[in-house]
mmCIF file of C-alpha atoms in Angstrom:
data_model
loop_
_atom_site.group_PDB
_atom_site.id
_atom_site.type_symbol
_atom_site.label_atom_id
_atom_site.label_comp_id
_atom_site.label_asym_id
_atom_site.label_seq_id
_atom_site.Cartn_x
_atom_site.Cartn_y
_atom_site.Cartn_z
ATOM 1 C CA UNK W 1 38.829 113.287 121.312
ATOM 2 C CA UNK W 2 42.956 111.273 121.670
ATOM 3 C CA UNK W 3 43.917 108.167 120.296
ATOM 4 C CA UNK W 4 44.616 106.749 123.427
ATOM 5 C CA UNK W 5 41.108 107.301 124.513
ATOM 6 C CA UNK W 6 39.501 105.717 121.821
ATOM 7 C CA UNK W 7 42.073 103.253 122.202
ATOM 8 C CA UNK W 8 41.097 102.401 126.071
ATOM 9 C CA UNK W 9 37.160 102.767 125.073
ATOM 10 C CA UNK W 10 37.235 100.171 121.902
ATOM 11 C CA UNK W 11 39.296 98.062 124.545
ATOM 12 C CA UNK W 12 37.130 97.952 127.232
ATOM 13 C CA UNK W 13 33.697 98.214 125.520
ATOM 14 C CA UNK W 14 34.718 95.756 122.732
ATOM 15 C CA UNK W 15 33.197 92.565 124.924
ATOM 16 C CA UNK W 16 30.802 93.742 126.480
ATOM 17 C CA UNK W 17 29.432 95.268 122.586
ATOM 18 C CA UNK W 18 29.521 91.702 120.953
ATOM 19 C CA UNK W 19 26.980 90.299 123.253
ATOM 20 C CA UNK W 20 24.455 92.542 121.852
ATOM 21 C CA UNK W 21 23.138 93.460 117.751
ATOM 22 C CA UNK W 22 25.474 95.196 116.128
ATOM 23 C CA UNK W 23 23.418 97.745 114.252
ATOM 24 C CA UNK W 24 22.645 100.935 116.772
ATOM 25 C CA UNK W 25 25.549 99.830 118.921
ATOM 26 C CA UNK W 26 26.924 103.218 119.838
ATOM 27 C CA UNK W 27 30.085 101.095 120.201
ATOM 28 C CA UNK W 28 29.719 100.249 116.378
ATOM 29 C CA UNK W 29 28.282 103.684 116.136
ATOM 30 C CA UNK W 30 31.747 105.148 118.013
ATOM 31 C CA UNK W 31 33.723 102.497 115.141
ATOM 32 C CA UNK W 32 32.244 104.478 112.502
ATOM 33 C CA UNK W 33 32.646 108.117 113.554
ATOM 34 C CA UNK W 34 34.325 109.527 116.830
ATOM 35 C CA UNK W 35 37.312 107.073 116.732
ATOM 36 C CA UNK W 36 38.005 107.801 113.398
ATOM 37 C CA UNK W 37 37.627 111.523 113.642
ATOM 38 C CA UNK W 38 40.931 110.667 116.141
ATOM 39 C CA UNK W 39 42.616 108.997 114.154
ATOM 40 C CA UNK W 40 42.244 111.776 111.849
ATOM 41 C CA UNK W 41 43.274 114.693 113.888
ATOM 42 C CA UNK W 42 45.974 112.072 114.920
ATOM 43 C CA UNK W 43 48.192 112.020 111.613
ATOM 44 C CA UNK W 44 48.406 115.615 112.231
ATOM 45 C CA UNK W 45 49.718 117.039 109.017
ATOM 46 C CA UNK W 46 50.543 113.780 107.682
ATOM 47 C CA UNK W 47 45.894 113.121 107.650
ATOM 48 C CA UNK W 48 46.981 115.089 104.323
ATOM 49 C CA UNK W 49 45.170 113.308 100.614
ATOM 50 C CA UNK W 50 44.189 109.576 103.326
ATOM 51 C CA UNK W 51 41.365 108.127 104.420
ATOM 52 C CA UNK W 52 40.391 106.918 107.588
ATOM 53 C CA UNK W 53 37.711 104.294 107.932
ATOM 54 C CA UNK W 54 36.074 102.190 110.752
ATOM 55 C CA UNK W 55 34.259 98.595 110.423
ATOM 56 C CA UNK W 56 33.538 96.932 113.740
ATOM 57 C CA UNK W 57 31.146 94.860 111.113
ATOM 58 C CA UNK W 58 28.745 94.694 107.981
ATOM 59 C CA UNK W 59 25.740 93.143 109.624
ATOM 60 C CA UNK W 60 27.380 91.514 112.355
ATOM 61 C CA UNK W 61 30.373 91.850 115.138
ATOM 62 C CA UNK W 62 33.649 91.458 113.285
ATOM 63 C CA UNK W 63 35.935 89.047 114.624
ATOM 64 C CA UNK W 64 38.530 91.437 114.718
ATOM 65 C CA UNK W 65 36.963 95.011 114.388
ATOM 66 C CA UNK W 66 39.232 97.908 112.889
ATOM 67 C CA UNK W 67 40.113 101.541 111.734
ATOM 68 C CA UNK W 68 42.278 101.353 108.265
ATOM 69 C CA UNK W 69 44.039 104.313 106.800
ATOM 70 C CA UNK W 70 44.208 104.151 103.062
ATOM 71 C CA UNK W 71 46.372 106.402 100.704
ATOM 72 C CA UNK W 72 43.896 106.720 98.039
ATOM 73 C CA UNK W 73 46.531 105.898 95.249
ATOM 74 C CA UNK W 74 46.893 102.670 96.597
ATOM 75 C CA UNK W 75 43.608 101.832 97.475
ATOM 76 C CA UNK W 76 40.457 102.782 99.387
ATOM 77 C CA UNK W 77 39.253 99.450 100.816
ATOM 78 C CA UNK W 78 40.538 96.738 102.576
ATOM 79 C CA UNK W 79 40.181 93.992 100.080
ATOM 80 C CA UNK W 80 42.964 94.942 98.669
ATOM 81 C CA UNK W 81 46.702 96.529 98.469
ATOM 82 C CA UNK W 82 48.043 97.659 101.547
ATOM 83 C CA UNK W 83 47.036 99.979 104.203
ATOM 84 C CA UNK W 84 47.562 100.966 107.403
ATOM 85 C CA UNK W 85 45.327 100.170 110.332
ATOM 86 C CA UNK W 86 44.159 99.177 113.990
ATOM 87 C CA UNK W 87 43.028 95.450 114.470
ATOM 88 C CA UNK W 88 41.666 95.107 117.654
ATOM 89 C CA UNK W 89 41.903 91.666 119.416
ATOM 90 C CA UNK W 90 38.943 89.320 119.558
ATOM 91 C CA UNK W 91 39.232 87.913 123.336
ATOM 92 C CA UNK W 92 42.200 90.265 124.761
ATOM 93 C CA UNK W 93 42.132 93.477 125.684
ATOM 94 C CA UNK W 94 45.219 94.122 123.163
ATOM 95 C CA UNK W 95 45.537 96.080 119.655
ATOM 96 C CA UNK W 96 47.299 96.251 116.737
ATOM 97 C CA UNK W 97 48.771 98.936 115.003
ATOM 98 C CA UNK W 98 49.815 97.288 111.175
ATOM 99 C CA UNK W 99 51.042 97.685 108.001
ATOM 100 C CA UNK W 100 48.675 95.272 106.493
ATOM 101 C CA UNK W 101 48.040 93.738 102.770
ATOM 102 C CA UNK W 102 43.877 93.604 101.757
ATOM 103 C CA UNK W 103 42.683 90.040 101.702
ATOM 104 C CA UNK W 104 39.755 89.097 99.685
ATOM 105 C CA UNK W 105 41.617 90.362 97.074
ATOM 106 C CA UNK W 106 43.858 87.995 97.205
ATOM 107 C CA UNK W 107 42.221 85.255 97.956
ATOM 108 C CA UNK W 108 40.728 85.889 94.919
ATOM 109 C CA UNK W 109 43.285 84.806 92.917
ATOM 110 C CA UNK W 110 45.685 82.913 95.624
ATOM 111 C CA UNK W 111 42.710 80.515 96.648
ATOM 112 C CA UNK W 112 44.424 77.642 99.338
ATOM 113 C CA UNK W 113 47.439 79.808 99.323
ATOM 114 C CA UNK W 114 47.174 82.525 99.995
ATOM 115 C CA UNK W 115 47.784 83.038 103.307
ATOM 116 C CA UNK W 116 51.892 81.744 102.060
ATOM 117 C CA UNK W 117 51.694 84.378 99.040
ATOM 118 C CA UNK W 118 50.520 87.081 101.985
ATOM 119 C CA UNK W 119 53.187 86.336 104.884
ATOM 120 C CA UNK W 120 55.636 86.389 101.201
ATOM 121 C CA UNK W 121 54.390 89.713 100.453
ATOM 122 C CA UNK W 122 54.821 91.187 104.277
ATOM 123 C CA UNK W 123 58.234 89.847 104.107
ATOM 124 C CA UNK W 124 58.662 91.598 100.911
ATOM 125 C CA UNK W 125 57.849 94.800 102.282
ATOM 126 C CA UNK W 126 59.683 94.421 105.900
ATOM 127 C CA UNK W 127 62.897 94.476 102.834
ATOM 128 C CA UNK W 128 62.166 97.135 101.089
ATOM 129 C CA UNK W 129 61.150 99.449 103.870
ATOM 130 C CA UNK W 130 64.634 97.868 106.606
ATOM 131 C CA UNK W 131 64.807 101.398 107.447
ATOM 132 C CA UNK W 132 61.436 101.420 109.438
ATOM 133 C CA UNK W 133 62.638 97.399 110.956
ATOM 134 C CA UNK W 134 63.831 98.865 114.068
ATOM 135 C CA UNK W 135 61.436 102.249 114.737
ATOM 136 C CA UNK W 136 58.073 99.977 114.054
ATOM 137 C CA UNK W 137 59.286 96.648 115.660
ATOM 138 C CA UNK W 138 56.592 94.392 116.250
ATOM 139 C CA UNK W 139 56.974 91.492 113.368
ATOM 140 C CA UNK W 140 53.659 89.043 114.588
ATOM 141 C CA UNK W 141 51.012 89.782 115.772
ATOM 142 C CA UNK W 142 47.832 87.618 116.941
ATOM 143 C CA UNK W 143 44.473 88.449 116.676
ATOM 144 C CA UNK W 144 43.070 85.678 119.147
ATOM 145 C CA UNK W 145 40.381 84.628 116.636
ATOM 146 C CA UNK W 146 40.516 80.874 114.302
ATOM 147 C CA UNK W 147 38.319 82.638 111.703
ATOM 148 C CA UNK W 148 39.647 82.879 108.127
ATOM 149 C CA UNK W 149 39.912 86.895 107.612
ATOM 150 C CA UNK W 150 41.917 87.843 111.183
ATOM 151 C CA UNK W 151 44.251 84.539 110.195
ATOM 152 C CA UNK W 152 44.327 86.809 106.730
ATOM 153 C CA UNK W 153 45.644 89.796 108.972
ATOM 154 C CA UNK W 154 48.008 87.710 110.847
ATOM 155 C CA UNK W 155 50.110 86.304 108.122
ATOM 156 C CA UNK W 156 49.171 90.058 105.821
ATOM 157 C CA UNK W 157 50.754 92.047 108.890
ATOM 158 C CA UNK W 158 54.548 93.583 107.988
ATOM 159 C CA UNK W 159 55.415 96.318 110.782
ATOM 160 C CA UNK W 160 53.743 97.446 113.745
ATOM 161 C CA UNK W 161 53.328 98.003 117.322
ATOM 162 C CA UNK W 162 50.996 96.746 120.227
ATOM 163 C CA UNK W 163 48.837 98.326 122.976
ATOM 164 C CA UNK W 164 48.099 96.328 125.712
ATOM 165 C CA UNK W 165 45.280 98.390 127.898
ATOM 166 C CA UNK W 166 46.324 98.384 130.496
ATOM 167 C CA UNK W 167 49.787 100.258 130.010
ATOM 168 C CA UNK W 168 48.528 102.465 126.608
ATOM 169 C CA UNK W 169 51.780 104.435 125.998
ATOM 170 C CA UNK W 170 51.075 108.388 126.284
ATOM 171 C CA UNK W 171 49.003 110.997 123.842
ATOM 172 C CA UNK W 172 52.633 111.212 122.591
ATOM 173 C CA UNK W 173 54.031 108.001 121.217
ATOM 174 C CA UNK W 174 50.581 107.046 119.905
ATOM 175 C CA UNK W 175 51.124 109.818 117.654
ATOM 176 C CA UNK W 176 54.598 109.170 116.620
ATOM 177 C CA UNK W 177 53.737 105.825 116.426
ATOM 178 C CA UNK W 178 50.299 106.657 114.133
ATOM 179 C CA UNK W 179 53.092 109.280 111.955
ATOM 180 C CA UNK W 180 55.675 107.097 111.471
ATOM 181 C CA UNK W 181 53.241 103.603 110.318
ATOM 182 C CA UNK W 182 52.228 106.208 107.518
ATOM 183 C CA UNK W 183 55.710 107.745 106.967
ATOM 184 C CA UNK W 184 56.323 103.766 106.108
ATOM 185 C CA UNK W 185 53.268 103.855 104.219
ATOM 186 C CA UNK W 186 54.267 106.345 102.302
ATOM 187 C CA UNK W 187 57.601 105.176 101.251
ATOM 188 C CA UNK W 188 56.733 101.668 100.034
ATOM 189 C CA UNK W 189 54.571 103.496 97.785
ATOM 190 C CA UNK W 190 57.038 105.483 96.746
ATOM 191 C CA UNK W 191 59.556 102.802 96.142
ATOM 192 C CA UNK W 192 57.162 100.673 94.731
ATOM 193 C CA UNK W 193 54.647 99.178 96.298
ATOM 194 C CA UNK W 194 54.610 95.582 96.231
ATOM 195 C CA UNK W 195 56.405 95.445 93.010
ATOM 196 C CA UNK W 196 59.945 94.664 92.852
ATOM 197 C CA UNK W 197 62.206 96.958 92.028
ATOM 198 C CA UNK W 198 63.300 96.651 89.081
ATOM 199 C CA UNK W 199 64.493 98.039 85.303
ATOM 200 C CA UNK W 200 60.895 97.338 84.059
ATOM 201 C CA UNK W 201 59.334 100.492 85.451
ATOM 202 C CA UNK W 202 56.065 102.192 83.007
ATOM 203 C CA UNK W 203 57.659 105.118 82.653
ATOM 204 C CA UNK W 204 57.952 105.275 78.748
ATOM 205 C CA UNK W 205 55.347 108.075 78.547
ATOM 206 C CA UNK W 206 57.613 110.321 80.167
ATOM 207 C CA UNK W 207 59.993 112.367 78.769
ATOM 208 C CA UNK W 208 62.667 111.911 81.704
ATOM 209 C CA UNK W 209 67.084 112.167 81.409
ATOM 210 C CA UNK W 210 68.858 108.741 80.063
ATOM 211 C CA UNK W 211 70.518 108.197 83.013
ATOM 212 C CA UNK W 212 68.069 108.804 85.644
ATOM 213 C CA UNK W 213 68.721 107.475 88.776
ATOM 214 C CA UNK W 214 66.450 105.301 89.399
ATOM 215 C CA UNK W 215 64.636 107.580 92.641
ATOM 216 C CA UNK W 216 63.892 109.487 90.070
ATOM 217 C CA UNK W 217 62.226 107.050 88.236
ATOM 218 C CA UNK W 218 60.416 105.860 91.460
ATOM 219 C CA UNK W 219 58.960 109.675 90.886
ATOM 220 C CA UNK W 220 57.012 109.392 87.555
ATOM 221 C CA UNK W 221 55.787 105.554 88.688
ATOM 222 C CA UNK W 222 54.172 107.458 91.597
ATOM 223 C CA UNK W 223 52.308 109.819 89.706
ATOM 224 C CA UNK W 224 51.146 106.882 87.624
ATOM 225 C CA UNK W 225 49.852 105.790 90.221
ATOM 226 C CA UNK W 226 48.193 109.379 91.873
ATOM 227 C CA UNK W 227 46.013 109.611 88.856
ATOM 228 C CA UNK W 228 44.617 105.641 88.995
ATOM 229 C CA UNK W 229 43.655 106.739 92.121
ATOM 230 C CA UNK W 230 39.600 105.884 91.041
ATOM 231 C CA UNK W 231 38.223 108.608 93.523
ATOM 232 C CA UNK W 232 40.150 111.802 92.561
ATOM 233 C CA UNK W 233 39.457 110.504 88.555
ATOM 234 C CA UNK W 234 35.740 110.374 88.545
ATOM 235 C CA UNK W 235 35.335 113.645 90.847
ATOM 236 C CA UNK W 236 37.245 115.068 88.260
ATOM 237 C CA UNK W 237 35.225 114.085 85.717
ATOM 238 C CA UNK W 238 32.169 115.965 87.956
ATOM 239 C CA UNK W 239 33.713 118.905 87.984
ATOM 240 C CA UNK W 240 35.657 119.625 84.954
ATOM 241 C CA UNK W 241 33.457 117.962 82.837
ATOM 242 C CA UNK W 242 34.414 115.274 79.946
ATOM 243 C CA UNK W 243 35.666 117.632 76.925
ATOM 244 C CA UNK W 244 39.437 117.453 76.857
ATOM 245 C CA UNK W 245 40.597 119.904 78.455
ATOM 246 C CA UNK W 246 43.801 120.598 75.870
ATOM 247 C CA UNK W 247 42.045 119.780 72.238
ATOM 248 C CA UNK W 248 38.435 120.511 73.244
ATOM 249 C CA UNK W 249 37.749 116.592 72.007
ATOM 250 C CA UNK W 250 34.576 115.557 72.786
ATOM 251 C CA UNK W 251 34.295 111.585 73.036
ATOM 252 C CA UNK W 252 30.401 111.594 72.936
ATOM 253 C CA UNK W 253 30.514 113.729 70.160
ATOM 254 C CA UNK W 254 33.216 111.687 68.339
ATOM 255 C CA UNK W 255 31.753 108.075 69.776
ATOM 256 C CA UNK W 256 28.635 108.958 70.863
ATOM 257 C CA UNK W 257 27.337 106.354 73.413
ATOM 258 C CA UNK W 258 30.383 104.503 72.812
ATOM 259 C CA UNK W 259 31.923 107.728 74.106
ATOM 260 C CA UNK W 260 29.979 109.070 76.582
ATOM 261 C CA UNK W 261 31.320 109.848 80.005
ATOM 262 C CA UNK W 262 35.380 108.461 78.966
ATOM 263 C CA UNK W 263 37.642 111.020 79.780
ATOM 264 C CA UNK W 264 40.512 109.843 82.021
ATOM 265 C CA UNK W 265 42.233 112.182 84.397
ATOM 266 C CA UNK W 266 45.702 114.030 84.398
ATOM 267 C CA UNK W 267 47.579 114.907 87.750
ATOM 268 C CA UNK W 268 49.152 118.732 88.026
ATOM 269 C CA UNK W 269 51.328 118.843 89.919
ATOM 270 C CA UNK W 270 55.492 119.334 89.289
ATOM 271 C CA UNK W 271 56.855 115.733 90.208
ATOM 272 C CA UNK W 272 59.859 116.897 91.207
ATOM 273 C CA UNK W 273 57.830 118.201 93.749
ATOM 274 C CA UNK W 274 56.606 114.172 94.282
ATOM 275 C CA UNK W 275 59.346 113.312 96.987
ATOM 276 C CA UNK W 276 59.224 110.354 99.329
ATOM 277 C CA UNK W 277 57.007 110.473 102.713
ATOM 278 C CA UNK W 278 55.319 114.030 101.286
ATOM 279 C CA UNK W 279 51.643 113.812 101.546
ATOM 280 C CA UNK W 280 49.985 114.495 98.727
ATOM 281 C CA UNK W 281 46.734 116.478 98.629
ATOM 282 C CA UNK W 282 44.315 115.943 96.651
ATOM 283 C CA UNK W 283 42.620 119.690 95.343
ATOM 284 C CA UNK W 284 40.914 118.345 92.361
ATOM 285 C CA UNK W 285 39.908 121.863 91.200
ATOM 286 C CA UNK W 286 43.517 122.600 91.060
ATOM 287 C CA UNK W 287 45.548 119.382 90.961
ATOM 288 C CA UNK W 288 43.848 117.621 88.429
ATOM 289 C CA UNK W 289 42.666 118.354 84.630
ATOM 290 C CA UNK W 290 40.291 115.715 82.487
ATOM 291 C CA UNK W 291 42.935 115.225 79.308
ATOM 292 C CA UNK W 292 41.671 112.837 76.106
ATOM 293 C CA UNK W 293 43.937 110.010 75.889
ATOM 294 C CA UNK W 294 46.175 111.254 73.476
ATOM 295 C CA UNK W 295 46.838 114.260 75.109
ATOM 296 C CA UNK W 296 47.312 112.773 78.279
ATOM 297 C CA UNK W 297 49.731 110.751 76.776
ATOM 298 C CA UNK W 298 51.402 113.513 75.394
ATOM 299 C CA UNK W 299 51.404 115.721 77.589
ATOM 300 C CA UNK W 300 53.783 113.301 79.488
ATOM 301 C CA UNK W 301 56.576 113.504 77.009
ATOM 302 C CA UNK W 302 56.971 117.584 77.531
ATOM 303 C CA UNK W 303 59.848 118.404 80.378
ATOM 304 C CA UNK W 304 56.939 119.396 82.305
ATOM 305 C CA UNK W 305 53.680 117.741 82.366
ATOM 306 C CA UNK W 306 51.878 120.452 85.080
ATOM 307 C CA UNK W 307 52.215 123.508 83.047
ATOM 308 C CA UNK W 308 48.859 122.955 80.385
ATOM 309 C CA UNK W 309 48.469 126.149 78.878
ATOM 310 C CA UNK W 310 51.974 125.920 77.703
ATOM 311 C CA UNK W 311 50.883 122.131 75.894
ATOM 312 C CA UNK W 312 48.097 123.671 75.043
ATOM 313 C CA UNK W 313 49.601 126.890 73.625
ATOM 314 C CA UNK W 314 51.930 124.125 71.896
ATOM 315 C CA UNK W 315 49.305 121.983 70.616
ATOM 316 C CA UNK W 316 47.333 124.733 68.934
ATOM 317 C CA UNK W 317 50.476 126.176 67.049
#
């Protein structure tokens, strides 16, 4: 299914679908299934390492249904972090492709100041992605709903595109737009996400040149973001177990129940290969190892943290 067909079906059927129960509705199944597949197909090579999830609502129809694209290094949930998303207007046949933010976590932290915070962050994103701003021209969106969550989407939007049912672009344009917004998404993560770009980037664990450029430092920070990918870490434990693959430490044997299941995931791809805008796949078998805390910290201090074999030889000698 094409992106154009996906958008046309949701925009055409949504007004009548919301008059019926959510569960069992064909459009709800579509948003959770074939619509996701259309987005994955539209992403092409850019789909590597990303998670696509559609939501027509939970229990009841959402005022604004969505289909989101998550980078697991940032988030796998629309409640936190930032992500790319198709948002469908509550009352008009209009959709937006938006670089937006998780609002639930922001509300838990900031309460009534949430929308001010989201708007400030959106402005920060536009400045950090100034080279994308003219290419993704829609800096304001409307959701057509006074409900809290749709209003938060409006505040959290930074860059994107608008699509109207009566004048949907060609499939080629829709794919180009989608791939561009994902490139902006990846660029934002590589450039530091929502964290200020300053000299206090957390790279103390790594052995890098004293005169490292900001781009080089960003590679190290990006590497750490990948390692904090909770889904990948969980999968790495399931595949590789919980015994350190460098020194053989078994936390359960050493600490009893306190250490049961504890181990850290280490990303094995060379840091030099991490570039802005380049998709990062998550092959758990080949891209991750499991290490104890000490070995994990020490391998980061070597010249090549991806070389687990040399590190094992080094600590065994």
